[in-house]
Coordinates of C-alpha atoms in Angstrom, one line a residue:
X45 CA -14.7 13.6 -10.4
X46 CA -16.7 15.2 -7.7
X47 CA -14.8 15.4 -4.4
X48 CA -16.8 15.2 -1.2
X49 CA -15.9 17.7 1.6
X50 CA -14.8 15.0 4.0
X51 CA -12.4 13.6 1.3
X52 CA -11.1 17.1 0.5
X53 CA -10.3 17.4 4.2
X54 CA -8.1 14.3 3.9
X55 CA -6.0 15.9 1.2
X56 CA -5.7 19.2 3.1
X57 CA -4.7 17.4 6.3
X58 CA -2.1 15.2 4.5
X59 CA -0.5 18.3 3.1
X60 CA -0.6 20.2 6.4
X61 CA -3.2 22.5 4.9
X62 CA -0.9 23.9 2.2
X63 CA -3.0 24.7 -0.9
X64 CA -0.7 24.1 -3.8
X65 CA 0.6 20.7 -2.5
X66 CA -3.0 19.7 -1.8
X67 CA -4.0 20.5 -5.4
X68 CA -1.0 18.4 -6.7
X69 CA -1.9 15.5 -4.5
X70 CA -5.6 15.6 -5.6
X71 CA -4.5 15.7 -9.3
X72 CA -2.0 12.8 -8.8
X73 CA -4.5 10.7 -6.8
X74 CA -7.3 10.7 -9.4
X75 CA -5.0 10.5 -12.4
X76 CA -2.9 7.7 -11.0
X77 CA -5.9 5.6 -10.0
X78 CA -7.3 6.1 -13.5
X79 CA -4.1 4.8 -15.2
X80 CA -3.2 2.1 -12.7
X81 CA -6.0 -0.2 -13.8
X82 CA -4.3 -3.3 -12.6
X83 CA -4.7 -2.0 -9.1
X84 CA -7.8 0.1 -9.1
X85 CA -10.1 -1.9 -11.4
X86 CA -11.9 -5.2 -10.9
X87 CA -12.0 -4.8 -7.1
X88 CA -15.2 -6.8 -6.4
X89 CA -14.2 -8.8 -3.2
X90 CA -16.7 -11.5 -4.0
X91 CA -16.5 -12.0 -7.8
X92 CA -12.8 -11.5 -8.7
X93 CA -11.3 -15.0 -8.4
X94 CA -7.7 -13.9 -8.6
X95 CA -8.4 -11.5 -5.8
X96 CA -10.0 -14.2 -3.7
X97 CA -6.9 -16.3 -4.1
X98 CA -4.8 -13.3 -2.8
X99 CA -7.0 -13.2 0.3
X100 CA -5.7 -16.7 1.1
X101 CA -2.1 -15.9 0.2
X102 CA -1.4 -12.6 2.0
X103 CA -2.6 -10.8 5.1
X104 CA -2.8 -7.1 5.6
X105 CA -4.8 -5.4 8.4
X106 CA -4.7 -2.5 10.9
X107 CA -3.6 -3.4 14.4
X108 CA -5.9 -2.6 17.3
X109 CA -3.5 -0.2 19.1
X110 CA -1.8 3.0 18.1
X111 CA 1.9 3.9 18.5
X112 CA 2.9 6.1 21.4
X113 CA 2.7 9.0 18.9
X114 CA -0.8 8.2 18.0
X115 CA -0.1 6.6 14.6
X116 CA -2.2 3.8 13.0
X117 CA -0.2 0.6 12.5
X118 CA -0.8 -1.5 9.3
X119 CA 0.6 -5.1 9.5
X120 CA 1.4 -7.2 6.4
X121 CA 2.7 -10.7 5.9
X122 CA 2.5 -13.8 3.7
X123 CA 0.0 -16.5 4.7
X124 CA 1.3 -19.0 2.1
X125 CA 5.0 -19.3 1.4
X126 CA 4.5 -20.9 -2.0
X127 CA 5.5 -18.3 -4.6
X128 CA 3.4 -20.0 -7.3
X129 CA 0.3 -18.6 -5.6
X130 CA 1.7 -15.1 -5.3
X131 CA 0.5 -12.2 -7.5
X132 CA 2.2 -8.9 -6.7
X133 CA -0.4 -6.7 -8.4
X134 CA -3.2 -8.4 -6.6
X135 CA -1.4 -8.0 -3.3
X136 CA -1.1 -4.3 -4.0
X137 CA -4.7 -4.2 -5.0
X138 CA -5.7 -5.7 -1.7
X139 CA -3.5 -3.3 0.2
X140 CA -5.0 -0.3 -1.5
X141 CA -8.5 -1.6 -0.9
X142 CA -7.6 -1.6 2.8
X143 CA -6.4 1.9 2.7
X144 CA -9.4 3.1 0.8
X145 CA -11.6 1.8 3.7
X146 CA -9.2 3.3 6.3
X147 CA -9.5 6.7 4.6
X148 CA -13.3 6.6 5.0
X149 CA -12.6 6.9 8.8
X150 CA -11.3 10.4 8.3
X151 CA -8.0 12.1 9.2
X152 CA -5.3 10.8 11.6
X153 CA -1.8 11.8 12.7
X154 CA -0.1 9.2 10.5
X155 CA 0.5 5.6 9.5
X156 CA 3.2 3.1 10.3
X157 CA 3.7 0.0 8.1
X158 CA 5.0 -3.2 9.6
X159 CA 6.1 -6.0 7.3
X160 CA 6.9 -9.5 8.5
X161 CA 8.9 -10.9 5.5
X162 CA 10.2 -14.1 7.0
X163 CA 8.4 -16.2 4.3
X164 CA 9.5 -14.0 1.4
X165 CA 11.7 -16.0 -1.1
X166 CA 13.5 -15.3 -4.3
X167 CA 10.6 -17.0 -6.0
X168 CA 8.3 -14.2 -4.8
X169 CA 10.7 -11.5 -5.9
X170 CA 11.0 -13.0 -9.4
X171 CA 7.3 -12.5 -9.8
X172 CA 7.6 -8.8 -9.2
X173 CA 7.9 -6.6 -12.3
X174 CA 10.1 -3.6 -11.6
X175 CA 7.8 -1.4 -13.6
X176 CA 4.9 -2.4 -11.3
X177 CA 7.0 -1.5 -8.3
X178 CA 7.8 1.8 -9.8
X179 CA 4.1 2.6 -10.4
X180 CA 3.1 1.6 -6.9
X181 CA 5.8 3.6 -5.3
X182 CA 4.8 6.6 -7.4
X183 CA 1.3 6.3 -6.0
X184 CA 2.5 5.9 -2.5
X185 CA 4.9 8.9 -2.7
X186 CA 2.9 11.3 -4.9
X187 CA -0.8 10.5 -4.6
X188 CA -1.9 8.8 -1.4
X189 CA -3.5 11.2 1.1
X190 CA -1.7 9.8 4.1
X191 CA 1.1 10.8 6.4
X192 CA 3.5 7.9 6.2
X193 CA 5.7 8.1 9.3
X194 CA 7.7 4.8 9.3
X195 CA 8.2 1.4 7.6
X196 CA 9.4 -1.4 9.9
X197 CA 10.6 -4.7 8.3
X198 CA 10.8 -7.8 10.5
X199 CA 12.7 -11.0 9.7
X200 CA 14.4 -9.8 6.6
X201 CA 15.6 -12.5 4.2
X202 CA 18.2 -12.2 1.4
X203 CA 15.2 -12.1 -1.0
X204 CA 14.0 -9.0 0.9
X205 CA 17.4 -7.4 0.3
X206 CA 17.1 -8.0 -3.4
X207 CA 13.6 -6.5 -3.4
X208 CA 14.8 -3.4 -1.6
X209 CA 17.7 -3.0 -4.1
X210 CA 15.1 -2.9 -6.9
X211 CA 12.7 -0.7 -5.1
X212 CA 15.2 1.9 -3.9
X213 CA 15.7 3.0 -7.5
X214 CA 12.2 4.5 -7.4
X215 CA 12.3 5.8 -3.8
X216 CA 12.8 9.4 -2.7
X217 CA 15.4 9.8 0.1
X218 CA 12.6 10.8 2.4
X219 CA 11.1 7.4 2.0
X220 CA 14.3 5.5 2.3
X221 CA 15.1 7.4 5.5
X222 CA 12.0 6.1 7.4
X223 CA 12.6 2.4 6.6
X224 CA 13.9 0.4 9.6
X225 CA 15.1 -3.3 9.6
X226 CA 14.7 -5.3 12.8
X227 CA 16.3 -8.6 13.8
X228 CA 14.3 -8.9 17.0
X229 CA 11.1 -7.8 18.7
X230 CA 13.3 -6.0 21.3
X231 CA 14.5 -3.8 18.4
X232 CA 11.1 -2.9 17.1
X233 CA 9.7 -2.4 20.7
X234 CA 11.4 1.0 20.7
X235 CA 8.9 2.1 18.1
X236 CA 5.7 0.2 18.5
X237 CA 3.8 -1.7 21.3
X238 CA 4.8 -5.3 20.6
X239 CA 1.7 -6.7 22.3
X240 CA -0.3 -5.3 19.4
X241 CA 1.3 -7.7 17.0
X242 CA -0.1 -11.1 16.0
X243 CA 0.6 -14.0 18.3
X244 CA 2.9 -15.8 15.7
X245 CA 5.6 -13.2 15.9
X246 CA 5.5 -12.6 19.7
X247 CA 2.5 -10.3 20.1
X248 CA -0.8 -10.8 21.9
X249 CA -3.4 -9.5 19.4
X250 CA -4.6 -12.9 18.2
X251 CA -3.7 -15.2 15.3
X252 CA -2.7 -13.7 12.0
X253 CA -5.4 -15.7 10.2
X254 CA -8.2 -14.5 12.5
X255 CA -7.1 -10.8 12.2
X256 CA -6.9 -11.2 8.4
X257 CA -10.5 -12.7 8.4
X258 CA -11.8 -9.7 10.3
X259 CA -10.2 -7.3 7.7
X260 CA -11.6 -9.4 4.8
X261 CA -15.1 -9.0 6.2
X262 CA -14.6 -5.2 6.2
X263 CA -13.7 -5.3 2.5
X264 CA -16.7 -7.5 1.7
X265 CA -19.0 -5.2 3.6
X266 CA -17.8 -2.3 1.5
X267 CA -18.3 -4.1 -1.9
X268 CA -20.7 -1.4 -3.1
X269 CA -18.3 1.3 -2.3
X270 CA -15.5 -0.3 -4.4
X271 CA -17.9 -0.8 -7.4
X272 CA -19.1 2.8 -7.2
X273 CA -15.6 4.1 -6.9
X274 CA -14.5 2.5 -10.1
X275 CA -17.6 3.9 -11.9
X276 CA -17.5 7.5 -10.7
X277 CA -14.0 8.4 -9.4
X278 CA -11.9 8.2 -12.5
X279 CA -10.5 11.0 -14.8
X280 CA -11.9 11.5 -18.2
X281 CA -8.7 12.6 -20.1
X282 CA -10.7 13.8 -23.0
X283 CA -12.0 16.6 -20.8
X284 CA -8.6 17.7 -19.6
X285 CA -7.8 21.4 -20.5
X286 CA -4.1 20.7 -21.0
X287 CA -2.6 17.8 -22.9
X288 CA -4.1 14.4 -21.9
X289 CA -2.0 12.4 -19.6
X290 CA -0.9 8.8 -20.3
X291 CA 0.6 6.1 -18.2
X292 CA 4.0 7.0 -19.8
X293 CA 3.6 10.6 -18.6
X294 CA 3.1 9.4 -15.1
X295 CA 5.4 6.5 -14.8
X296 CA 7.9 6.7 -17.7
X297 CA 6.9 3.2 -18.8
X298 CA 8.7 3.5 -22.1
X299 CA 12.1 3.6 -20.3
X300 CA 14.3 0.5 -19.7
X301 CA 16.2 -0.7 -16.7
X302 CA 19.7 -0.8 -18.1
X303 CA 20.8 1.6 -15.4
X304 CA 19.1 -0.3 -12.6
X305 CA 21.8 -1.3 -10.1
X306 CA 20.9 -4.6 -8.5
X307 CA 23.7 -5.9 -6.2

């Protein structure tokens, strides 16, 4: 696919202007998005009914302030605690749509993820396929042109512990090392400005629902971008000089999980 100059700058910035790592990230970005069709296809924010349901089930949006280090904060939580409405792949699709729009704003010093998981239950975790988790973590760690600085998890439940035990099998140590669990706002206040959080968890930024609606409007406003991206920004494996890549080449999807240690 053709890469615009401003987007090339994102990849260079993400890799601290090192050429070979930049080339690898570009390759992984376009190849992964081509083979992760469950995340990067059918992203019309108006017409996809299952995606519209996810807009009602989960919230993910950037906060209006930066951390003291100048990092953008992305907040995520469940709006509906009923696991029967939860679709993990669509939640990831929605999150990646948010990041696609964020990246249109250009380079930045880094991102911080904040997850409020107080409503997460075992019913939600049972709807997560470990293979899907593996694929999404591959994209996060190998392909996304962002500098991920920290992940903060609030109100962790036993279900979240199970989820982490599954996910850690697919995480590099560098990712595990930046994950922080918090039992209180006082704890997380060492890292982020608490007032920037939604009202429901002790911040002053406004209601979670209102902030989610603002973000949804941004996705809807960029409908044409999502449609064009799917048409023009995918890899044609038939034109690859080397051996064509498959999902199995990227994610090892023929493997099993006999060695997966879930305590």
